[in-house]
mmCIF file of C-alpha atoms in Angstrom:
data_model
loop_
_atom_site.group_PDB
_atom_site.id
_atom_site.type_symbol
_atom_site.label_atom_id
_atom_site.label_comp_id
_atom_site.label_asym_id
_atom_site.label_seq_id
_atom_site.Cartn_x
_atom_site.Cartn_y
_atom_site.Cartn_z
ATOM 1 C CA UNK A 1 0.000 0.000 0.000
ATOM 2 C CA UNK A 2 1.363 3.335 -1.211
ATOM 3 C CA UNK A 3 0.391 6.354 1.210
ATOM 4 C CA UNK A 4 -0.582 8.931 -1.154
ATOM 5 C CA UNK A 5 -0.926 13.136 -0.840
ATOM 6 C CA UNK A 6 -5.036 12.467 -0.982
ATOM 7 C CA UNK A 7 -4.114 9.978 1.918
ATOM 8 C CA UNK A 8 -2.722 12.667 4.046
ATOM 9 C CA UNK A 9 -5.068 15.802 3.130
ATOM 10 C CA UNK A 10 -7.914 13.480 3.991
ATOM 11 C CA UNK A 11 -6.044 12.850 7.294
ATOM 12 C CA UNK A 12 -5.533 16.555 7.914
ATOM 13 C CA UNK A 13 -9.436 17.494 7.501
ATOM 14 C CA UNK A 14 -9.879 14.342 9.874
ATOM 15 C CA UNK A 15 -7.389 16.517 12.604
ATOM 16 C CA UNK A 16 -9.244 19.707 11.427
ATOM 17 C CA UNK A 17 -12.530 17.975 12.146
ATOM 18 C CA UNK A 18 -11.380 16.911 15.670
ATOM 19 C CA UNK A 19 -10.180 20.995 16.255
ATOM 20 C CA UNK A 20 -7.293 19.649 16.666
ATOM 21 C CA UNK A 21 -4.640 22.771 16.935
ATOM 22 C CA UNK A 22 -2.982 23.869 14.154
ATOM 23 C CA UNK A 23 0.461 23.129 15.577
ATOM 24 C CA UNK A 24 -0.616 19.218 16.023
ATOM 25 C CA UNK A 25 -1.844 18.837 12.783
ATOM 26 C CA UNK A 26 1.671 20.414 11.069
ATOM 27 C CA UNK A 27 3.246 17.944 12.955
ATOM 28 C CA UNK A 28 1.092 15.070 12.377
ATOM 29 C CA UNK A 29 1.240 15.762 8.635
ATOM 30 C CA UNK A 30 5.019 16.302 8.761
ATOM 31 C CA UNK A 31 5.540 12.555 10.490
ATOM 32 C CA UNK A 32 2.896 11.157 8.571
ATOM 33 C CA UNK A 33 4.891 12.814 5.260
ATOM 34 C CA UNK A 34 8.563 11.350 6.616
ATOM 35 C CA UNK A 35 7.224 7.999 7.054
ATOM 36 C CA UNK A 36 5.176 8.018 3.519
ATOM 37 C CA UNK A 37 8.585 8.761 1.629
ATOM 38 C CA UNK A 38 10.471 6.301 3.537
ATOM 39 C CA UNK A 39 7.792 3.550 3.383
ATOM 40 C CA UNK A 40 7.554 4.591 -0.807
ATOM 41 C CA UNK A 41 6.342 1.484 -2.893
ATOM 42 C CA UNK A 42 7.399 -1.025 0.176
ATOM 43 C CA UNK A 43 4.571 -3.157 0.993
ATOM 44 C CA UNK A 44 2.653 -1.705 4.257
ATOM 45 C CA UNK A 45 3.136 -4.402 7.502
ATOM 46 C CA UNK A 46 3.930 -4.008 11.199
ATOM 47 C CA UNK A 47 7.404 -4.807 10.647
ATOM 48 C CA UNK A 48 8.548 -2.360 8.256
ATOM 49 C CA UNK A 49 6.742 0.597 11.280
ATOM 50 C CA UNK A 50 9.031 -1.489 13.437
ATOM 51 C CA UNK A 51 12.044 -1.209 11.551
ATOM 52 C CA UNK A 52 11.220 2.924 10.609
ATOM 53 C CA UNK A 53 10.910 3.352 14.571
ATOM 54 C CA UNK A 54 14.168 1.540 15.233
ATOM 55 C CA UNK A 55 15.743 3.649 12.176
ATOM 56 C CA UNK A 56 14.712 6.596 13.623
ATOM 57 C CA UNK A 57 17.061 5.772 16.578
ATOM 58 C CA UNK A 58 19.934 4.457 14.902
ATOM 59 C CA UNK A 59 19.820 7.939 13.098
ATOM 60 C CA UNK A 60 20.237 9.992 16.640
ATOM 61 C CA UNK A 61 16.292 10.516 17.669
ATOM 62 C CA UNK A 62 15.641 11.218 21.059
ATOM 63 C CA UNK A 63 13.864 8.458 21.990
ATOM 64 C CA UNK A 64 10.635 10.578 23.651
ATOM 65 C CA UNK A 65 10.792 12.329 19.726
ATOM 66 C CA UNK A 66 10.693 8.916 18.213
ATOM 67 C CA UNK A 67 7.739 7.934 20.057
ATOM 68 C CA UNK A 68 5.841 11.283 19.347
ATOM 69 C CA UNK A 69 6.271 10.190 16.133
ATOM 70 C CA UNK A 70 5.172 6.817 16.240
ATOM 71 C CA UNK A 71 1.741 8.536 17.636
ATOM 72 C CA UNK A 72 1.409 10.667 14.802
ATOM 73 C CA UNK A 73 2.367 7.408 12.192
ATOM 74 C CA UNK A 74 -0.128 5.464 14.540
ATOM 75 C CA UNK A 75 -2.972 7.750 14.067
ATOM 76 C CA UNK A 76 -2.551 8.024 10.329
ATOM 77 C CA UNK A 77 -2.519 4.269 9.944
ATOM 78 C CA UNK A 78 -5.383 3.895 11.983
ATOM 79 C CA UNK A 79 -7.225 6.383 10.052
ATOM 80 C CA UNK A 80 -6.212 4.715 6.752
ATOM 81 C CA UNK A 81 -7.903 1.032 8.194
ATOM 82 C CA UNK A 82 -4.610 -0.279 8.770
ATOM 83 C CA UNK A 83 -4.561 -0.641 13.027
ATOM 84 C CA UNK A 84 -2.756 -3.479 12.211
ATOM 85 C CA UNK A 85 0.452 -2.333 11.447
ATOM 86 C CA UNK A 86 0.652 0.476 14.303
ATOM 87 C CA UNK A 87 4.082 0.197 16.285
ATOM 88 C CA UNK A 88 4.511 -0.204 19.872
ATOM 89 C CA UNK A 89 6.292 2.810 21.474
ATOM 90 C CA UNK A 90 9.615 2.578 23.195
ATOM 91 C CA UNK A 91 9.346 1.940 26.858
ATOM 92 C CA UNK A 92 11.420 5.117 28.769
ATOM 93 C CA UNK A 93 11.910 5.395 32.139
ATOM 94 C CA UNK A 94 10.732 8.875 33.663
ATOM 95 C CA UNK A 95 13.662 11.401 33.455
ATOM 96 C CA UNK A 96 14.632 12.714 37.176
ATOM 97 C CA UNK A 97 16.019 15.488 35.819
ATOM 98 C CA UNK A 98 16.471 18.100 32.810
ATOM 99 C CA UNK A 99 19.535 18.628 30.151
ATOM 100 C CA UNK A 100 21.374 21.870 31.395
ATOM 101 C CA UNK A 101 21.359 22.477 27.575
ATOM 102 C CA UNK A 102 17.988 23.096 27.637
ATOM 103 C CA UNK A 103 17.609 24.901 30.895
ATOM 104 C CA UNK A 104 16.627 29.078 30.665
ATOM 105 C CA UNK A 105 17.052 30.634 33.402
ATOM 106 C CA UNK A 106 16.044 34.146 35.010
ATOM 107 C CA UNK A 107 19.054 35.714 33.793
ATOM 108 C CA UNK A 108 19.005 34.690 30.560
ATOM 109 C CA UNK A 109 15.439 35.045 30.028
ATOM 110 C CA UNK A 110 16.223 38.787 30.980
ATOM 111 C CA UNK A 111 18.977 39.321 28.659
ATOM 112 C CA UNK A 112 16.872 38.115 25.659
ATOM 113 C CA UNK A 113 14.257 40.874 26.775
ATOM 114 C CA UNK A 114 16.964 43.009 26.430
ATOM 115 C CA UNK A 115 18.672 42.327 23.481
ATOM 116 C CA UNK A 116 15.403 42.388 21.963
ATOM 117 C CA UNK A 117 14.473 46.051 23.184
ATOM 118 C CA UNK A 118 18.498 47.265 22.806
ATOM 119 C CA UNK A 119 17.617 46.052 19.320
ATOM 120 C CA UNK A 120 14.331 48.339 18.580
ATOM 121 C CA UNK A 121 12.432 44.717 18.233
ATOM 122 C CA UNK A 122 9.750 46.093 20.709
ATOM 123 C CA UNK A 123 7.144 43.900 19.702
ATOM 124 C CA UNK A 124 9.344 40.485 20.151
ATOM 125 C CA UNK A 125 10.196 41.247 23.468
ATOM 126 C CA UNK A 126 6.481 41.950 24.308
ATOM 127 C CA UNK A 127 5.765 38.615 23.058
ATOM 128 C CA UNK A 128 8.387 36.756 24.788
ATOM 129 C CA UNK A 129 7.010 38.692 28.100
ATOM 130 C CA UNK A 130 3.726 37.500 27.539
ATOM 131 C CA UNK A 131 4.209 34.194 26.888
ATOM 132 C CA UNK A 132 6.460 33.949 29.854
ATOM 133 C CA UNK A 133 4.266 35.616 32.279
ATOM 134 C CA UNK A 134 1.290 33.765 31.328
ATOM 135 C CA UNK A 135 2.671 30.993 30.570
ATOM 136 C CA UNK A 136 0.711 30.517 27.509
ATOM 137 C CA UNK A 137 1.565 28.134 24.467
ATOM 138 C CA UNK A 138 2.958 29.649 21.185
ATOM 139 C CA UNK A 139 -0.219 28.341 19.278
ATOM 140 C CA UNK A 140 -2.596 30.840 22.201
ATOM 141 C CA UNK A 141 -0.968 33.591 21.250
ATOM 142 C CA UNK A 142 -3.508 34.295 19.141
ATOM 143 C CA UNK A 143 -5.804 34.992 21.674
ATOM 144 C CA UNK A 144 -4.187 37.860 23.480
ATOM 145 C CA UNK A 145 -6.320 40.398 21.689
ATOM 146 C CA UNK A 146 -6.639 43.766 23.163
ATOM 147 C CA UNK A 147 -10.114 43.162 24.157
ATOM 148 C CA UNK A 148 -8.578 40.415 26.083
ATOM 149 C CA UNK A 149 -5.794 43.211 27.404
ATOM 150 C CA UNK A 150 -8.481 45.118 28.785
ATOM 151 C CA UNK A 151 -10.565 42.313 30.420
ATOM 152 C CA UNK A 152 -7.489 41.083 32.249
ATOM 153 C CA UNK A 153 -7.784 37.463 30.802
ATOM 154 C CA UNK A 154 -8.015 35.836 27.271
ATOM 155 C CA UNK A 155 -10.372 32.979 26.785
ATOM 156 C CA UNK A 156 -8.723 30.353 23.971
ATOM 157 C CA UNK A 157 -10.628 27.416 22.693
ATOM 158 C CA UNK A 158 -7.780 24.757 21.632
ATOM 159 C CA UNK A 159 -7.908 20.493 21.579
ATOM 160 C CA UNK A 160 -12.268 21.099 21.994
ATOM 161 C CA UNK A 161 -11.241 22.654 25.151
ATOM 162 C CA UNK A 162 -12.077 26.016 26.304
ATOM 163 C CA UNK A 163 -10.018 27.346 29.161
ATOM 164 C CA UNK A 164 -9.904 31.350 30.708
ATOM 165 C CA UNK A 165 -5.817 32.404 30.956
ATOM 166 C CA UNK A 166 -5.657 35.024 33.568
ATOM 167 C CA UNK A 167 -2.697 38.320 32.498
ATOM 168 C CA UNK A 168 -1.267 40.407 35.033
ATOM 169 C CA UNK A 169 -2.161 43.653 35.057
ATOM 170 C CA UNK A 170 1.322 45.342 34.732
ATOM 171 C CA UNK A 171 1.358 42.941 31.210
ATOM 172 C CA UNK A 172 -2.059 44.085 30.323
ATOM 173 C CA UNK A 173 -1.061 47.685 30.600
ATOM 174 C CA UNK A 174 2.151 47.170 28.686
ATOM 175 C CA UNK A 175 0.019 45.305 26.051
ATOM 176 C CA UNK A 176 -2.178 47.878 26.267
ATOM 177 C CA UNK A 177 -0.048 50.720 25.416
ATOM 178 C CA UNK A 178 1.577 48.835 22.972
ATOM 179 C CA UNK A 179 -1.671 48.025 20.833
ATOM 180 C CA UNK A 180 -2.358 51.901 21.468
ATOM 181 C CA UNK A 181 1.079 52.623 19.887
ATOM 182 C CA UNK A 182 -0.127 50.971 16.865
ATOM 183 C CA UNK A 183 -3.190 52.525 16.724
ATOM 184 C CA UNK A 184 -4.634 48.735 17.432
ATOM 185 C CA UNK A 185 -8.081 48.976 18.709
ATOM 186 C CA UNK A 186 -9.139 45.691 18.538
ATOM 187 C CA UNK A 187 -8.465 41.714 17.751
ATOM 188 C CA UNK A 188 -4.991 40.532 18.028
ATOM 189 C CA UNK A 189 -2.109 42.074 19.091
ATOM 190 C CA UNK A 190 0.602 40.405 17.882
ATOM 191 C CA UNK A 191 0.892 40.461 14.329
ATOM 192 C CA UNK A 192 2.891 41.287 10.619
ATOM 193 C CA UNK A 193 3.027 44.786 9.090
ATOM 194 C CA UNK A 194 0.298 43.203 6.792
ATOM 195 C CA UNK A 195 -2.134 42.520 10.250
ATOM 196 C CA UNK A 196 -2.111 38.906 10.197
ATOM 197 C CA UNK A 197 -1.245 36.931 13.020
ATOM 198 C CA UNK A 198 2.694 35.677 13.757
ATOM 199 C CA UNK A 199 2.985 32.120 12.661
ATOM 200 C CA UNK A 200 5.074 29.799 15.220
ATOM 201 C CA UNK A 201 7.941 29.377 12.719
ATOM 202 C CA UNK A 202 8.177 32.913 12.789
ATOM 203 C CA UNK A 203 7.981 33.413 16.496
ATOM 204 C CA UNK A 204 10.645 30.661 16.498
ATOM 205 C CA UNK A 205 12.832 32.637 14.516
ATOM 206 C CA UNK A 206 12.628 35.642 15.494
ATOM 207 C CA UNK A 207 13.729 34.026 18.940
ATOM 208 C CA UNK A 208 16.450 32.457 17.337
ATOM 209 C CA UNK A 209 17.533 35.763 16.046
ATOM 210 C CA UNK A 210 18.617 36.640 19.686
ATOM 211 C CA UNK A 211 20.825 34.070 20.649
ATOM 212 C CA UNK A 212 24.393 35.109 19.682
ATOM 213 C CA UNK A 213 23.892 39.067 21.522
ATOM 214 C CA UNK A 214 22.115 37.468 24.149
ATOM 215 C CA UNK A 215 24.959 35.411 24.953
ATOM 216 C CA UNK A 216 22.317 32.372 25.328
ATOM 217 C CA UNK A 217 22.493 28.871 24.031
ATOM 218 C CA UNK A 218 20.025 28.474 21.232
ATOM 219 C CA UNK A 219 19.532 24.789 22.523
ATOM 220 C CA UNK A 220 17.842 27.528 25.668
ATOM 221 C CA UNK A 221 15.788 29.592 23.333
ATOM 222 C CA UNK A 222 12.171 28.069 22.045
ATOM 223 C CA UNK A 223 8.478 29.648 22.637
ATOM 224 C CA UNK A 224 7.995 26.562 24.917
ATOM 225 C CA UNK A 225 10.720 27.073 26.789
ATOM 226 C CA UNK A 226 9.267 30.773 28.039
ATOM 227 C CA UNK A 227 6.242 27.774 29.557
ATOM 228 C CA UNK A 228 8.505 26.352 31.330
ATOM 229 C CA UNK A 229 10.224 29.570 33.052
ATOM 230 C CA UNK A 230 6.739 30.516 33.970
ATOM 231 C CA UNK A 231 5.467 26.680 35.200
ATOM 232 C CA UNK A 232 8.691 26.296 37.183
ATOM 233 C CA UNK A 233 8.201 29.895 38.647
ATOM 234 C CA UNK A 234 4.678 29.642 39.517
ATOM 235 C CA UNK A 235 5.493 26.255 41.600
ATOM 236 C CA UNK A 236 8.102 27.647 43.627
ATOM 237 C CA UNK A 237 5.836 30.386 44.667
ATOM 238 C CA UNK A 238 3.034 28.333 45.515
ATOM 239 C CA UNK A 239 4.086 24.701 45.673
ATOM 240 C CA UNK A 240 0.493 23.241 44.526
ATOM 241 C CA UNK A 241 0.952 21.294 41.385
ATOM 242 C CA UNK A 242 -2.676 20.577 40.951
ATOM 243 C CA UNK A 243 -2.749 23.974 40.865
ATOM 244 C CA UNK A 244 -0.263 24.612 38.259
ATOM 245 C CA UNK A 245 -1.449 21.939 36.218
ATOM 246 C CA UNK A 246 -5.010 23.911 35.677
ATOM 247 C CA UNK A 247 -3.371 27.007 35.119
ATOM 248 C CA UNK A 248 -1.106 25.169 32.413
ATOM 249 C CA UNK A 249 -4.832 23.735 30.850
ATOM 250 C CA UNK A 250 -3.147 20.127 31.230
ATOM 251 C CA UNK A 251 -5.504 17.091 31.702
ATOM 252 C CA UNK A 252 -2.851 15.085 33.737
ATOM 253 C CA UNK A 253 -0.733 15.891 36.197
ATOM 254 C CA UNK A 254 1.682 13.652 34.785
ATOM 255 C CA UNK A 255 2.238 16.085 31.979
ATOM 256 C CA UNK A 256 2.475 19.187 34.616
ATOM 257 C CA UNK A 257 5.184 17.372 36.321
ATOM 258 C CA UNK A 258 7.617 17.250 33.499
ATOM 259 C CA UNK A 259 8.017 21.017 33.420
ATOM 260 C CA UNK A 260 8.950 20.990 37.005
ATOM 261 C CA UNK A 261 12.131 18.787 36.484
ATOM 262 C CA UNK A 262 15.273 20.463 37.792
ATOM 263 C CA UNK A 263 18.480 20.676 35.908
ATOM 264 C CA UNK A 264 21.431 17.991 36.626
ATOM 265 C CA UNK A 265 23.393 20.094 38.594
ATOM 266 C CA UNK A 266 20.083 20.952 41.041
ATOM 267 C CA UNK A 267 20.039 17.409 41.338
ATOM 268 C CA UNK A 268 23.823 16.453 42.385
ATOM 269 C CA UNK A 269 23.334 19.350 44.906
ATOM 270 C CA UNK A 270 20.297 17.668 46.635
ATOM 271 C CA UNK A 271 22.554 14.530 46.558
ATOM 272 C CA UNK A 272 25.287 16.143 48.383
ATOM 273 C CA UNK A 273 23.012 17.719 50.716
ATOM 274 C CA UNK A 274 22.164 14.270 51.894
ATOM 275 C CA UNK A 275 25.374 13.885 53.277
ATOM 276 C CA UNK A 276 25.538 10.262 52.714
ATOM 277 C CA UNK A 277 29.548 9.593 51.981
ATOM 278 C CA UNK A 278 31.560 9.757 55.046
#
């Protein structure tokens, strides 16, 4: 069995159908895409998913990004009648802690703001701020309109779920005054010189564009990383990970828990703080 571009459009209406966000369905059509072009003529089975998993590996995937993309191959077979052939995942053990490479911390966080600002790039660092402080997702930035600005919180309908994201009020003024210096008076804030909204790869760049005068490790600087500054923040101040975990809009406090992971170092200091070695 071939998997064919009608194959995959008719998968993506099937995502669109489920409101799926737009960020899952790119990446669901960009896995279900890699595997089509390595699968080619090859006759469709269990084994040859197997051996495209295992691949995936021997190339240098992280294992958790192998298995996120075993979920999106999984779906599309299952969508295409072929259950069959879906691939079991690879069995990880729960990290106990986070790469430092991937680690942003306070200080560099606030040297991106201001490399952004040093730079004139007013609206990027605004952005950065407010995903950071509300510790949104770079597909709800959409929804911080300036009607939202002036309410003091942004309701955003994403995965058939609607959920109410409260701003702070020194962000909502800055917001605020930002849309005014724009002569924005309504719908979304963030956008191009042509008024549509920023797409993520854009956001993504322009975050990218920061690194070297930041002095930060671009392995450090990605939209979801701001989500993690602001979950790991929030839980330090209030210690209630139920909590966090509705502010976040996550179904499972499973999922909350992996933004809380401390760096490597963090973790050989609470080691030596156990003062176990005489």
């Amino acid at each position: 069995m071939q998997i064919t571009s009608e194959h995959l459009q008719a998968f993506a209406r099937r995502l669109r159908e489920e409101e799926r966000s737009p960020g899952t369905i790119e990446k669901y059509l960009r896995d279900g895409r890699a595997f089509a072009a390595w699968l080619g003529d090859g006759a469709l089975s269990r084994e040859c998913v197997c051996a495209w998993r295992d691949g995936l590996l021997e190339r240098g995937y992280a294992p958790v990004t192998v298995n996120s993309m075993v979920s999106a191959v999984n779906r599309l077979l299952t969508d295409l009648g072929r259950a069959d052939c879906r691939a079991r995942f690879l069995r990880l053990q729960r990290r106990a802690f986070r790469e430092p490479s991937r680690e942003l911390s306070r200080e560099e966080y606030r040297r991106l703001l201001s490399t952004a600002r040093d730079g004139g790039r007013e609206r990027l660092a605004l952005l950065m701020e407010t995903i950071c402080a509300a510790g949104i997702r770079v597909s709800e930035v959409r929804y911080i309109t300036v009607e939202a600005a002036a309410r003091g919180r942004a309701a955003v309908r994403l995965k058939g779920k609607i959920r109410t994201i409260l701003l702070p009020g020194k962000l909502c003024r800055k917001l605020l005054r930002y849309a005014r210096s724009r002569s924005l008076n309504s719908g979304e804030i963030f956008r191009t010189r042509s008024g549509s909204g920023l797409s993520r790869r854009q956001i993504w760049r322009e975050m990218k564009s920061l690194c070297r005068l930041a002095e930060v490790a671009s392995t450090k600087v990605f939209p979801h990383n701001l989500r993690h500054l602001f979950a790991v923040s929030f839980y330090r101040t209030c210690r209630d990970v139920v909590r966090l975990a509705d502010v976040l809009g996550h179904c499972s406090i499973d999922t909350t828990r992996l933004y809380l992971l401390t760096t490597g170092a963090e973790h050989a200091r609470q080691l030596e703080r156990l003062e176990l070695v005489t």
